[in-house]
């Protein structure tokens, strides 16, 4: 049993690629938590996708024993967090379970947009922060410049920042000492009734639902009957343990400790993240404040390429939902694509990761429709409805106004690309809020409509800045805009999967872009195919796929011209009839490519 004064709970926060998973690896290795034989890179990134992309998607908790220079043994509970903007929800949950944070900044790159976002979250949680400069062994490292940047941009003292190289293990001992001496121990009362925070829950094929908890007061033991205060359900604890990083059973968990339990909970929805767990017989008086509900911001339809795979898709999204509380779905049908699901995500990377996991882990071939955001439609009768899918738009006569979500975007960019970045933001209806310099890099803050960002803003930003700009955003508010629904018609038939809400000023350009793209992608048929973009009954752009020509006059050699004319007239009649009844085959690549619209 470890005394409260000898426990430290901390998380590692950083921008993507600044080396926090590698730093976690070195800490595990140097403290002997993982033997050299079992050690592998990105030890805490358990998903194949995390290891391949080199990013952390799920936060992971691990208990470490560390013997400090004063001869005292400490229990360190480390939570490795994601760095990408789409997973800030994971970060906020992890920070709530800790008292301190280790801020990792790349000594060659300096402060990035995500560094700021994650630090502000830690400051909101009232955390003590230990700054760490990583990758100091690289020739491009500029320690003094980055220290000045941390003080200037974030406003925390970096004079005693720890210099490390997670790759070589340099400075790790100094970091562990700083965690022990500079971060506060947790507070808690062992004699009080049990009060624990539910940090995370996931589904394990053998154990059922596994619940990660941080004990605030009291003690938790196997066999104890506990109550989830929000859900109102009671369970018997079967197994209690901690991760080192392998799961290890323990006899009890006391104040300040982080561990897991299983209790025959059937569905992950029953163990809502942020709930308070207490003893059934001797409950605590007040529940913990918990977390705000996660709100999906990007929606898109997922459909199986082969309609026979629909049931497989239903099972797959159900299983994925078990391990990802921020992913939501409901069933929908489309005339062009058949049965599928309308899914909600926290952002575009989240969408991409879920899509990839579905195709990988469940062997599904999927088509995704254009990503759209949640609009608020005010009807003439005063009612407000949320619109997730442009195809469900109410009759324009009944609409008073449409409001769209706006975001506050923070972009860091080297000075030479500033002009291109500002032009990109202006083209996307952005409003500049501030522009300041941090050394040779500019920090621009813009208000942008989210529907201009979900499309391909991130890709465009990377291309105009040659990959040097970093970007972070937070949703600020809803604003009324002049938005219209644009339909795409192929052979006079609307294709619902391609309909979208656009700003009236951008409608013509977006419409022209999409019909030109569809013209390249739809193969020629025996008859000509008109492709049109329309707002209501008004056509704003049109392209035509030329018909395949069969030379019906080939067998007429010699003879008069009237015979050839007669054959051509007959062919024309046939093509006209074909166009009336013929079905246009739109290949799947056409959907995928059309939905990845570029600005050019």
Coordinates of C-alpha atoms in Angstrom, one line a residue:
X1 CA 0.0 0.0 0.0
X2 CA 1.5 3.3 -1.1
X3 CA 1.1 6.5 1.0
X4 CA -0.6 9.4 -0.8
X5 CA 2.5 11.5 -0.5
X6 CA 4.4 8.9 -2.7
X7 CA 1.9 8.8 -5.5
X8 CA 2.1 11.0 -8.6
X9 CA -0.5 11.0 -11.4
X10 CA 0.6 12.7 -14.6
X11 CA -0.2 12.7 -18.3
X12 CA 2.1 13.5 -21.2
X13 CA 0.8 16.1 -23.6
X14 CA 2.3 17.3 -26.9
X15 CA 1.6 18.1 -30.5
X16 CA 1.6 15.1 -32.9
X17 CA 5.1 13.8 -33.6
X18 CA 6.9 15.6 -30.9
X19 CA 7.8 12.2 -29.4
X20 CA 5.5 11.6 -26.4
X21 CA 4.9 7.9 -27.1
X22 CA 8.7 7.4 -27.5
X23 CA 9.2 9.3 -24.2
X24 CA 6.7 7.0 -22.5
X25 CA 8.6 4.0 -23.9
X26 CA 11.9 5.2 -22.4
X27 CA 10.3 5.9 -19.0
X28 CA 8.9 2.3 -19.0
X29 CA 12.3 0.9 -20.0
X30 CA 14.5 2.9 -17.6
X31 CA 12.2 2.3 -14.6
X32 CA 12.3 -1.5 -15.4
X33 CA 8.5 -1.6 -15.8
X34 CA 9.0 -3.5 -19.1
X35 CA 11.9 -5.9 -19.5
X36 CA 14.3 -5.3 -22.4
X37 CA 13.0 -8.6 -24.0
X38 CA 9.4 -7.4 -24.0
X39 CA 10.2 -3.9 -25.1
X40 CA 9.0 -2.7 -28.5
X41 CA 8.5 0.7 -30.0
X42 CA 5.3 2.7 -29.2
X43 CA 4.7 0.3 -26.3
X44 CA 1.4 2.0 -25.3
X45 CA 0.1 2.2 -28.8
X46 CA -1.7 -1.1 -29.0
X47 CA -3.7 -0.7 -32.2
X48 CA -2.0 -1.6 -35.6
X49 CA -3.3 1.7 -37.0
X50 CA -1.6 3.7 -34.2
X51 CA 1.7 1.9 -34.9
X52 CA 1.5 2.4 -38.6
X53 CA 0.6 6.0 -38.6
X54 CA 2.8 6.8 -35.7
X55 CA -0.1 8.6 -33.8
X56 CA -1.8 7.8 -30.6
X57 CA -5.6 7.4 -30.9
X58 CA -6.6 6.0 -27.5
X59 CA -5.2 7.2 -24.2
X60 CA -3.5 4.5 -22.2
X61 CA -2.8 4.3 -18.5
X62 CA 0.2 2.5 -16.9
X63 CA 1.6 2.2 -13.3
X64 CA 5.3 2.6 -12.8
X65 CA 7.4 2.0 -9.7
X66 CA 10.3 4.4 -9.3
X67 CA 13.0 4.7 -6.7
X68 CA 14.0 8.3 -6.4
X69 CA 17.5 9.8 -5.4
X70 CA 16.2 10.2 -1.8
X71 CA 15.9 6.4 -1.6
X72 CA 12.1 6.7 -1.4
X73 CA 10.0 4.5 -3.7
X74 CA 7.2 6.2 -5.6
X75 CA 4.2 5.0 -7.6
X76 CA 3.8 6.9 -10.8
X77 CA 0.6 6.6 -12.8
X78 CA 1.3 7.7 -16.4
X79 CA -1.5 8.4 -19.0
X80 CA -0.2 8.7 -22.6
X81 CA -2.6 10.9 -24.5
X82 CA -3.3 11.6 -28.2
X83 CA -2.0 14.8 -29.8
X84 CA -4.3 15.2 -32.7
X85 CA -7.1 17.8 -32.6
X86 CA -9.8 15.2 -33.3
X87 CA -8.9 13.3 -30.1
X88 CA -9.0 16.3 -27.6
X89 CA -11.9 14.5 -25.9
X90 CA -9.6 11.7 -24.9
X91 CA -7.0 14.3 -23.7
X92 CA -9.6 16.1 -21.5
X93 CA -10.7 12.8 -19.8
X94 CA -7.1 11.8 -19.2
X95 CA -6.2 15.2 -17.6
X96 CA -9.2 15.0 -15.3
X97 CA -7.6 11.9 -13.7
X98 CA -4.2 13.6 -13.0
X99 CA -2.7 16.4 -10.9
X100 CA 0.1 17.3 -13.3
X101 CA 1.2 17.2 -16.9
X102 CA 4.5 16.7 -18.7
X103 CA 4.5 19.1 -21.7
X104 CA 6.7 17.8 -24.5
X105 CA 8.0 20.2 -27.1
X106 CA 10.2 19.3 -30.0
X107 CA 13.4 21.3 -29.7
X108 CA 13.7 21.5 -33.5
X109 CA 10.1 22.5 -34.3
X110 CA 9.1 24.6 -31.3
X111 CA 5.6 25.3 -30.1
X112 CA 2.8 24.1 -32.5
X113 CA -0.9 24.7 -32.6
X114 CA -1.8 21.5 -30.8
X115 CA 0.8 22.1 -28.1
X116 CA -1.2 25.2 -27.2
X117 CA -4.6 23.6 -27.3
X118 CA -3.4 20.7 -25.0
X119 CA -1.6 23.0 -22.6
X120 CA -4.7 25.2 -22.2
X121 CA -6.7 22.1 -21.3
X122 CA -4.1 21.3 -18.6
X123 CA -4.2 24.8 -17.3
X124 CA -8.0 24.7 -17.2
X125 CA -7.7 21.6 -15.0
X126 CA -5.4 23.6 -12.7
X127 CA -2.4 21.3 -13.4
X128 CA 1.2 21.8 -12.5
X129 CA 3.2 21.6 -15.7
X130 CA 6.8 20.3 -16.2
X131 CA 8.1 21.5 -19.6
X132 CA 10.3 19.0 -21.5
X133 CA 12.4 19.8 -24.6
X134 CA 12.7 16.6 -26.6
X135 CA 15.0 15.7 -29.5
X136 CA 17.9 17.9 -28.1
X137 CA 20.4 15.5 -29.7
X138 CA 19.4 16.5 -33.3
X139 CA 21.7 19.0 -35.1
X140 CA 18.7 21.3 -35.8
X141 CA 17.7 21.6 -32.1
X142 CA 17.6 25.2 -30.9
X143 CA 17.0 25.0 -27.1
X144 CA 17.2 28.7 -26.2
X145 CA 14.8 29.7 -29.0
X146 CA 12.2 27.1 -28.0
X147 CA 12.5 28.0 -24.3
X148 CA 11.8 31.6 -25.3
X149 CA 8.9 30.5 -27.4
X150 CA 7.3 28.5 -24.5
X151 CA 7.5 31.5 -22.3
X152 CA 6.2 33.9 -24.9
X153 CA 3.4 31.9 -26.4
X154 CA 2.2 29.7 -23.5
X155 CA 3.3 32.0 -20.6
X156 CA 4.9 29.3 -18.4
X157 CA 8.4 29.5 -17.0
X158 CA 10.8 27.3 -19.1
X159 CA 14.1 28.3 -17.5
X160 CA 14.2 24.9 -15.7
X161 CA 12.8 22.8 -18.6
X162 CA 14.2 19.3 -18.8
X163 CA 16.3 18.5 -21.8
X164 CA 15.8 15.0 -23.1
X165 CA 16.2 12.8 -26.1
X166 CA 13.5 10.1 -25.9
X167 CA 15.3 8.1 -28.6
X168 CA 18.7 7.8 -26.8
X169 CA 17.3 8.0 -23.2
X170 CA 19.2 11.2 -22.4
X171 CA 17.6 13.2 -19.5
X172 CA 15.0 10.6 -18.5
X173 CA 16.3 10.3 -14.9
X174 CA 16.2 14.1 -14.6
X175 CA 12.6 14.0 -15.9
X176 CA 11.5 11.3 -13.4
X177 CA 13.1 13.3 -10.5
X178 CA 11.2 16.5 -11.7
X179 CA 7.9 14.5 -11.8
X180 CA 8.5 13.4 -8.2
X181 CA 9.7 16.8 -6.9
X182 CA 7.7 19.3 -9.0
X183 CA 4.3 17.6 -9.3
X184 CA 1.9 17.5 -6.4
X185 CA 0.7 14.3 -4.7
X186 CA -3.1 13.5 -5.0
X187 CA -5.5 14.4 -2.2
X188 CA -8.1 12.0 -0.8
X189 CA -9.5 10.5 2.3
X190 CA -9.4 6.7 2.8
X191 CA -11.9 6.8 5.6
X192 CA -14.6 8.5 3.5
X193 CA -17.2 6.6 1.5
X194 CA -15.9 5.3 -1.9
X195 CA -15.9 7.9 -4.6
X196 CA -14.2 7.1 -8.0
X197 CA -14.2 8.8 -11.4
X198 CA -15.0 6.6 -14.4
X199 CA -12.2 7.7 -16.9
X200 CA -12.7 5.2 -19.7
X201 CA -14.5 2.0 -20.6
X202 CA -13.8 -0.5 -23.4
X203 CA -14.9 -3.9 -24.5
X204 CA -12.7 -7.0 -24.1
X205 CA -13.7 -10.3 -25.8
X206 CA -12.8 -12.3 -22.7
X207 CA -13.6 -10.0 -19.7
X208 CA -16.6 -8.0 -21.1
X209 CA -16.6 -4.3 -20.3
X210 CA -13.4 -3.1 -18.6
X211 CA -13.7 0.1 -16.7
X212 CA -10.7 2.4 -16.0
X213 CA -11.2 4.4 -12.7
X214 CA -9.4 7.0 -10.7
X215 CA -10.1 6.6 -6.9
X216 CA -10.8 10.0 -5.2
X217 CA -11.9 8.9 -1.7
X218 CA -12.4 5.5 0.0
X219 CA -11.1 2.1 -1.1
X220 CA -12.3 -0.3 -3.8
X221 CA -12.0 -4.1 -3.4
X222 CA -13.0 -7.2 -5.4
X223 CA -16.5 -8.5 -4.3
X224 CA -17.6 -5.0 -3.3
X225 CA -21.1 -4.0 -4.6
X226 CA -20.7 -0.6 -6.3
X227 CA -23.2 1.8 -7.8
X228 CA -22.8 4.0 -11.0
X229 CA -24.5 7.2 -9.8
X230 CA -25.5 8.6 -13.1
X231 CA -26.7 5.3 -14.7
X232 CA -28.3 4.2 -11.4
X233 CA -27.1 0.6 -11.9
X234 CA -25.3 -1.6 -9.3
X235 CA -22.7 -4.2 -10.0
X236 CA -20.5 -6.6 -8.1
X237 CA -16.7 -6.2 -8.7
X238 CA -15.2 -9.4 -10.1
X239 CA -11.7 -8.4 -10.9
X240 CA -9.6 -5.4 -9.8
X241 CA -6.2 -4.6 -11.3
X242 CA -3.7 -2.1 -12.7
X243 CA -1.7 -2.0 -16.0
X244 CA 2.0 -2.4 -15.8
X245 CA 1.5 -2.2 -19.0
X246 CA 0.2 -5.9 -18.8
X247 CA -2.8 -6.2 -16.5
X248 CA -1.9 -7.2 -13.0
X249 CA -4.5 -8.1 -10.3
X250 CA -4.5 -6.1 -7.0
X251 CA -6.2 -6.6 -3.7
X252 CA -7.5 -3.0 -3.4
X253 CA -7.2 0.5 -4.9
X254 CA -7.0 3.5 -2.6
X255 CA -7.2 7.3 -2.9
X256 CA -5.1 8.7 -5.8
X257 CA -4.7 5.4 -7.5
X258 CA -5.7 4.6 -11.1
X259 CA -6.7 1.0 -12.0
X260 CA -9.4 -1.0 -13.7
X261 CA -12.2 -3.4 -12.7
X262 CA -14.7 -5.7 -14.4
X263 CA -18.1 -6.4 -13.1
X264 CA -20.1 -8.3 -15.8
X265 CA -21.3 -5.0 -17.3
X266 CA -23.0 -6.0 -20.6
X267 CA -22.7 -2.9 -22.7
X268 CA -20.2 0.0 -22.8
X269 CA -23.1 2.5 -22.9
X270 CA -23.9 1.4 -19.3
X271 CA -20.5 2.6 -18.2
X272 CA -20.7 6.2 -19.3
X273 CA -17.4 8.1 -19.2
X274 CA -17.4 10.7 -16.4
X275 CA -19.8 8.9 -14.1
X276 CA -19.1 8.6 -10.4
X277 CA -18.8 5.2 -8.8
X278 CA -19.6 4.7 -5.1
X279 CA -20.4 2.0 -2.6
X280 CA -24.0 0.8 -2.8
X281 CA -24.5 0.5 1.0
X282 CA -22.5 3.5 2.0
X283 CA -22.7 6.0 -0.9
X284 CA -20.9 9.3 -1.2
X285 CA -23.1 12.4 -0.8
X286 CA -22.4 14.2 -4.1
X287 CA -21.4 13.0 -7.5
X288 CA -18.3 14.4 -9.3
X289 CA -18.9 17.0 -12.0
X290 CA -18.0 14.6 -14.8
X291 CA -17.3 15.6 -18.4
X292 CA -19.4 17.4 -20.9
X293 CA -21.2 15.1 -23.4
X294 CA -19.2 14.5 -26.5
X295 CA -20.7 16.2 -29.6
X296 CA -20.0 14.8 -33.0
X297 CA -19.2 17.7 -35.4
X298 CA -18.8 15.9 -38.8
X299 CA -21.4 13.5 -40.3
X300 CA -21.1 11.3 -43.3
X301 CA -23.0 8.3 -44.7
X302 CA -21.2 4.9 -44.8
X303 CA -22.6 2.3 -47.3
X304 CA -21.3 -1.1 -48.2
X305 CA -20.2 -1.5 -51.9
X306 CA -21.9 -4.8 -52.0
X307 CA -25.5 -4.5 -50.6
X308 CA -25.2 -8.1 -49.2
X309 CA -22.6 -6.8 -46.7
X310 CA -25.1 -4.5 -44.9
X311 CA -25.6 -6.9 -42.0
X312 CA -21.8 -7.2 -41.6
X313 CA -21.6 -3.4 -41.6
X314 CA -24.3 -3.3 -38.9
X315 CA -22.4 -5.7 -36.7
X316 CA -19.1 -3.9 -37.3
X317 CA -20.3 -0.4 -36.4
X318 CA -21.9 -1.9 -33.3
X319 CA -18.6 -3.4 -32.2
X320 CA -16.6 -0.3 -32.9
X321 CA -19.1 1.8 -30.9
X322 CA -18.2 -0.5 -27.9
X323 CA -14.6 0.9 -27.9
X324 CA -15.2 4.4 -29.1
X325 CA -17.8 6.4 -27.2
X326 CA -17.3 9.4 -29.4
X327 CA -18.5 7.6 -32.5
X328 CA -22.3 7.7 -33.2
X329 CA -24.4 6.1 -35.9
X330 CA -28.0 5.6 -37.1
X331 CA -29.5 3.8 -40.1
X332 CA -30.2 5.5 -43.4
X333 CA -31.2 4.6 -46.9
X334 CA -30.1 6.2 -50.2
X335 CA -31.6 5.8 -53.7
X336 CA -28.2 5.6 -55.2
X337 CA -26.3 3.6 -52.6
X338 CA -28.9 1.4 -50.8
X339 CA -28.9 0.8 -47.1
X340 CA -26.1 2.2 -44.8
X341 CA -25.5 4.3 -41.7
X342 CA -25.3 8.0 -41.0
X343 CA -22.3 8.3 -38.7
X344 CA -21.1 11.1 -36.5
X345 CA -17.4 11.9 -35.9
X346 CA -15.3 14.4 -33.9
X347 CA -13.4 15.5 -37.1
X348 CA -11.9 14.3 -40.4
X349 CA -9.1 12.3 -38.9
X350 CA -11.5 10.5 -36.7
X351 CA -13.7 9.8 -39.7
X352 CA -10.7 8.4 -41.6
X353 CA -9.5 6.2 -38.7
X354 CA -13.0 4.8 -38.2
X355 CA -13.4 4.1 -41.9
X356 CA -10.0 2.4 -42.0
X357 CA -10.7 0.3 -38.9
X358 CA -14.0 -0.9 -40.5
X359 CA -12.3 -1.9 -43.7
X360 CA -9.4 -3.5 -41.9
X361 CA -10.7 -5.2 -38.9
X362 CA -14.0 -6.3 -40.5
X363 CA -13.0 -6.7 -44.2
X364 CA -15.6 -4.3 -45.5
X365 CA -15.6 -2.3 -48.8
X366 CA -17.2 1.0 -48.0
X367 CA -18.4 4.1 -49.8
X368 CA -18.5 7.3 -47.7
X369 CA -20.6 10.3 -48.8
X370 CA -19.4 13.9 -48.6
X371 CA -18.8 14.9 -45.0
X372 CA -21.3 17.5 -43.7
X373 CA -21.7 19.4 -40.5
X374 CA -24.7 19.9 -38.2
X375 CA -26.8 22.8 -39.3
X376 CA -29.6 24.4 -37.3
X377 CA -32.6 25.1 -39.4
X378 CA -35.2 27.7 -38.0
X379 CA -38.6 27.0 -39.5
X380 CA -41.3 29.6 -40.1
X381 CA -43.4 28.1 -37.2
X382 CA -40.5 29.0 -34.8
X383 CA -39.3 25.4 -34.4
X384 CA -35.6 24.7 -34.7
X385 CA -34.4 21.3 -36.2
X386 CA -30.9 19.9 -36.5
X387 CA -29.9 18.9 -40.0
X388 CA -27.3 16.1 -40.2
X389 CA -27.9 15.1 -43.8
X390 CA -28.5 17.6 -46.7
X391 CA -30.9 15.1 -48.3
X392 CA -33.3 15.6 -45.3
X393 CA -33.6 19.4 -45.9
X394 CA -37.1 20.7 -45.2
X395 CA -39.1 22.4 -48.0
X396 CA -37.4 25.9 -48.6
X397 CA -40.9 27.6 -48.2
X398 CA -40.9 26.5 -44.5
X399 CA -37.4 27.7 -43.7
X400 CA -36.9 31.0 -41.9
X401 CA -33.0 30.8 -41.7
X402 CA -30.2 28.3 -41.6
X403 CA -27.3 28.6 -39.0
X404 CA -24.0 26.9 -39.5
X405 CA -21.2 26.1 -36.9
X406 CA -18.2 28.4 -36.9
X407 CA -14.8 27.6 -35.5
X408 CA -11.9 29.5 -34.0
X409 CA -8.8 28.3 -35.9
X410 CA -5.2 28.8 -34.7
X411 CA -2.6 28.4 -37.4
X412 CA 1.2 28.5 -36.9
X413 CA 3.2 29.0 -40.1
X414 CA 6.7 30.0 -41.2
X415 CA 6.7 33.6 -42.4
X416 CA 7.3 32.8 -46.2
X417 CA 4.0 30.9 -46.4
X418 CA 1.9 33.5 -44.5
X419 CA 0.4 35.1 -47.7
X420 CA -0.8 31.8 -49.1
X421 CA -2.3 30.7 -45.7
X422 CA -4.2 34.1 -45.4
X423 CA -5.5 33.7 -49.0
X424 CA -6.7 30.2 -48.2
X425 CA -8.6 31.4 -45.1
X426 CA -10.1 34.4 -47.0
X427 CA -11.2 32.1 -49.8
X428 CA -13.0 29.9 -47.2
X429 CA -15.0 32.9 -45.9
X430 CA -12.7 33.4 -43.0
X431 CA -12.5 36.4 -40.7
X432 CA -9.1 37.3 -39.4
X433 CA -9.0 37.9 -35.6
X434 CA -5.3 38.3 -34.8
X435 CA -1.9 38.0 -36.3
X436 CA 1.3 37.9 -34.2
X437 CA 4.9 36.7 -34.5
X438 CA 6.7 34.1 -32.4
X439 CA 10.3 34.4 -33.6
X440 CA 10.3 33.8 -37.4
X441 CA 6.9 32.1 -37.3
X442 CA 3.5 33.7 -37.6
X443 CA 0.5 32.8 -35.5
X444 CA -2.8 33.6 -37.2
X445 CA -6.2 33.3 -35.5
X446 CA -9.2 33.1 -37.9
X447 CA -13.0 32.6 -37.5
X448 CA -14.0 30.0 -40.2
X449 CA -17.2 28.2 -41.1
X450 CA -16.8 24.5 -40.2
X451 CA -18.3 23.3 -43.5
X452 CA -15.5 25.0 -45.4
X453 CA -12.9 23.2 -43.2
X454 CA -14.3 19.6 -43.2
X455 CA -13.9 19.3 -46.9
X456 CA -10.2 19.5 -47.6
X457 CA -9.0 22.5 -45.8
X458 CA -6.3 20.6 -43.9
X459 CA -4.9 19.1 -47.1
X460 CA -4.9 22.5 -48.8
X461 CA -3.2 24.1 -45.8
X462 CA -0.4 21.4 -45.9
X463 CA 0.1 21.9 -49.6
X464 CA 0.3 25.8 -49.5
X465 CA 2.7 25.7 -46.6
X466 CA 4.8 22.7 -47.9
X467 CA 3.7 20.8 -44.7
X468 CA 5.1 23.4 -42.3
X469 CA 1.9 24.9 -41.0
X470 CA 0.2 23.4 -37.9
X471 CA -3.5 23.9 -37.3
X472 CA -5.9 23.5 -34.3
X473 CA -9.5 24.5 -33.9
X474 CA -12.4 24.7 -31.4
X475 CA -16.1 25.2 -32.2
X476 CA -17.1 28.7 -31.2
X477 CA -20.7 29.3 -32.1
X478 CA -23.5 29.0 -34.7
X479 CA -24.1 31.9 -37.2
X480 CA -26.9 32.4 -39.7
X481 CA -25.6 32.2 -43.3
X482 CA -27.0 32.4 -46.8
X483 CA -26.9 28.6 -47.4
X484 CA -28.6 26.7 -50.2
X485 CA -29.0 23.0 -51.0
X486 CA -27.2 22.0 -54.2
X487 CA -28.3 18.9 -56.0
X488 CA -26.3 17.0 -58.6
X489 CA -28.4 15.5 -61.4
X490 CA -27.1 12.7 -63.7
X491 CA -29.3 12.1 -66.7
X492 CA -32.0 14.3 -65.0
X493 CA -32.0 12.0 -61.9
X494 CA -30.8 13.5 -58.6
X495 CA -27.9 11.6 -56.9
X496 CA -28.7 12.0 -53.2
X497 CA -25.2 11.0 -52.1
X498 CA -23.8 14.0 -53.8
X499 CA -26.2 16.7 -52.5
X500 CA -24.7 19.3 -50.2
X501 CA -25.4 22.6 -48.5
X502 CA -23.2 25.4 -49.8
X503 CA -23.0 29.2 -49.3
X504 CA -24.8 30.9 -52.2
X505 CA -21.6 32.8 -53.2
X506 CA -19.6 29.6 -53.5
X507 CA -22.4 27.5 -55.1
X508 CA -21.6 28.1 -58.7
X509 CA -17.8 27.4 -58.3
X510 CA -18.5 24.3 -56.2
X511 CA -21.2 23.1 -58.7
X512 CA -18.9 23.7 -61.7
X513 CA -16.1 21.8 -60.0
X514 CA -18.2 18.8 -59.2
X515 CA -19.8 18.4 -62.6
X516 CA -16.5 18.7 -64.4
X517 CA -15.1 16.1 -62.1
X518 CA -18.1 13.8 -62.7
X519 CA -17.7 14.2 -66.5
X520 CA -14.2 12.8 -66.3
X521 CA -15.3 9.9 -64.0
X522 CA -18.5 8.6 -65.6
X523 CA -17.6 6.3 -68.6
X524 CA -19.3 7.0 -71.9
X525 CA -22.6 5.1 -72.5
X526 CA -24.4 4.4 -75.8
X527 CA -26.3 7.7 -75.3
X528 CA -25.1 11.1 -74.1
X529 CA -25.5 11.9 -70.4
X530 CA -26.1 15.4 -69.1
X531 CA -24.6 16.1 -65.6
X532 CA -26.0 19.2 -63.9
X533 CA -25.7 21.0 -60.6
X534 CA -28.9 22.7 -59.5
X535 CA -30.3 24.9 -56.8
X536 CA -34.0 24.2 -56.6
X537 CA -35.2 24.4 -60.2
X538 CA -32.3 26.5 -61.4
X539 CA -29.4 24.8 -63.2
X540 CA -26.1 26.5 -62.2
X541 CA -23.6 24.2 -64.1
X542 CA -23.7 21.6 -66.8
X543 CA -21.4 19.2 -68.5
X544 CA -22.2 16.4 -71.0
X545 CA -20.6 13.0 -71.3
X546 CA -20.4 12.3 -75.1
X547 CA -22.1 9.1 -76.4
X548 CA -20.1 6.2 -77.7
X549 CA -20.4 6.2 -81.5
X550 CA -20.9 3.1 -83.5
X551 CA -20.4 3.6 -87.2
X552 CA -23.8 2.3 -88.5
X553 CA -22.9 3.5 -92.0
X554 CA -19.8 1.3 -92.2
X555 CA -21.5 -1.4 -94.4
X556 CA -22.8 1.3 -96.9
X557 CA -20.2 1.6 -99.6
X558 CA -21.4 3.3 -102.7
X559 CA -25.1 4.0 -103.1
X560 CA -26.8 7.4 -102.6
X561 CA -26.6 9.6 -99.5
X562 CA -30.2 9.1 -98.5
X563 CA -29.6 5.5 -97.4
X564 CA -26.8 6.7 -95.0
X565 CA -29.0 9.5 -93.7
X566 CA -31.8 7.0 -93.0
X567 CA -29.5 4.8 -91.0
X568 CA -28.2 7.7 -89.0
X569 CA -31.8 8.9 -88.2
X570 CA -32.7 5.4 -87.0
X571 CA -29.6 5.4 -84.7
X572 CA -30.6 8.9 -83.4
X573 CA -34.1 7.6 -82.5
X574 CA -32.6 4.6 -80.8
X575 CA -30.2 6.8 -78.7
X576 CA -33.1 9.0 -77.7
X577 CA -35.2 6.1 -76.5
X578 CA -32.1 4.6 -74.7
X579 CA -31.5 7.9 -72.9
X580 CA -35.1 7.8 -71.8
X581 CA -35.0 4.3 -70.3
X582 CA -31.3 3.6 -70.1
X583 CA -29.7 3.4 -66.6
X584 CA -26.4 5.3 -66.0
X585 CA -23.8 3.2 -64.3
X586 CA -21.8 5.5 -61.9
X587 CA -18.7 3.6 -60.9
X588 CA -17.8 3.6 -57.3
X589 CA -14.5 5.4 -57.9
X590 CA -16.5 8.3 -59.3
X591 CA -18.3 8.7 -56.0
X592 CA -15.1 8.6 -54.0
X593 CA -13.2 11.0 -56.3
X594 CA -16.2 13.4 -56.5
X595 CA -16.5 13.5 -52.8
X596 CA -12.8 14.3 -52.5
X597 CA -13.4 17.6 -54.3
X598 CA -10.4 19.9 -54.7
X599 CA -10.5 23.6 -55.0
X600 CA -8.5 23.8 -58.2

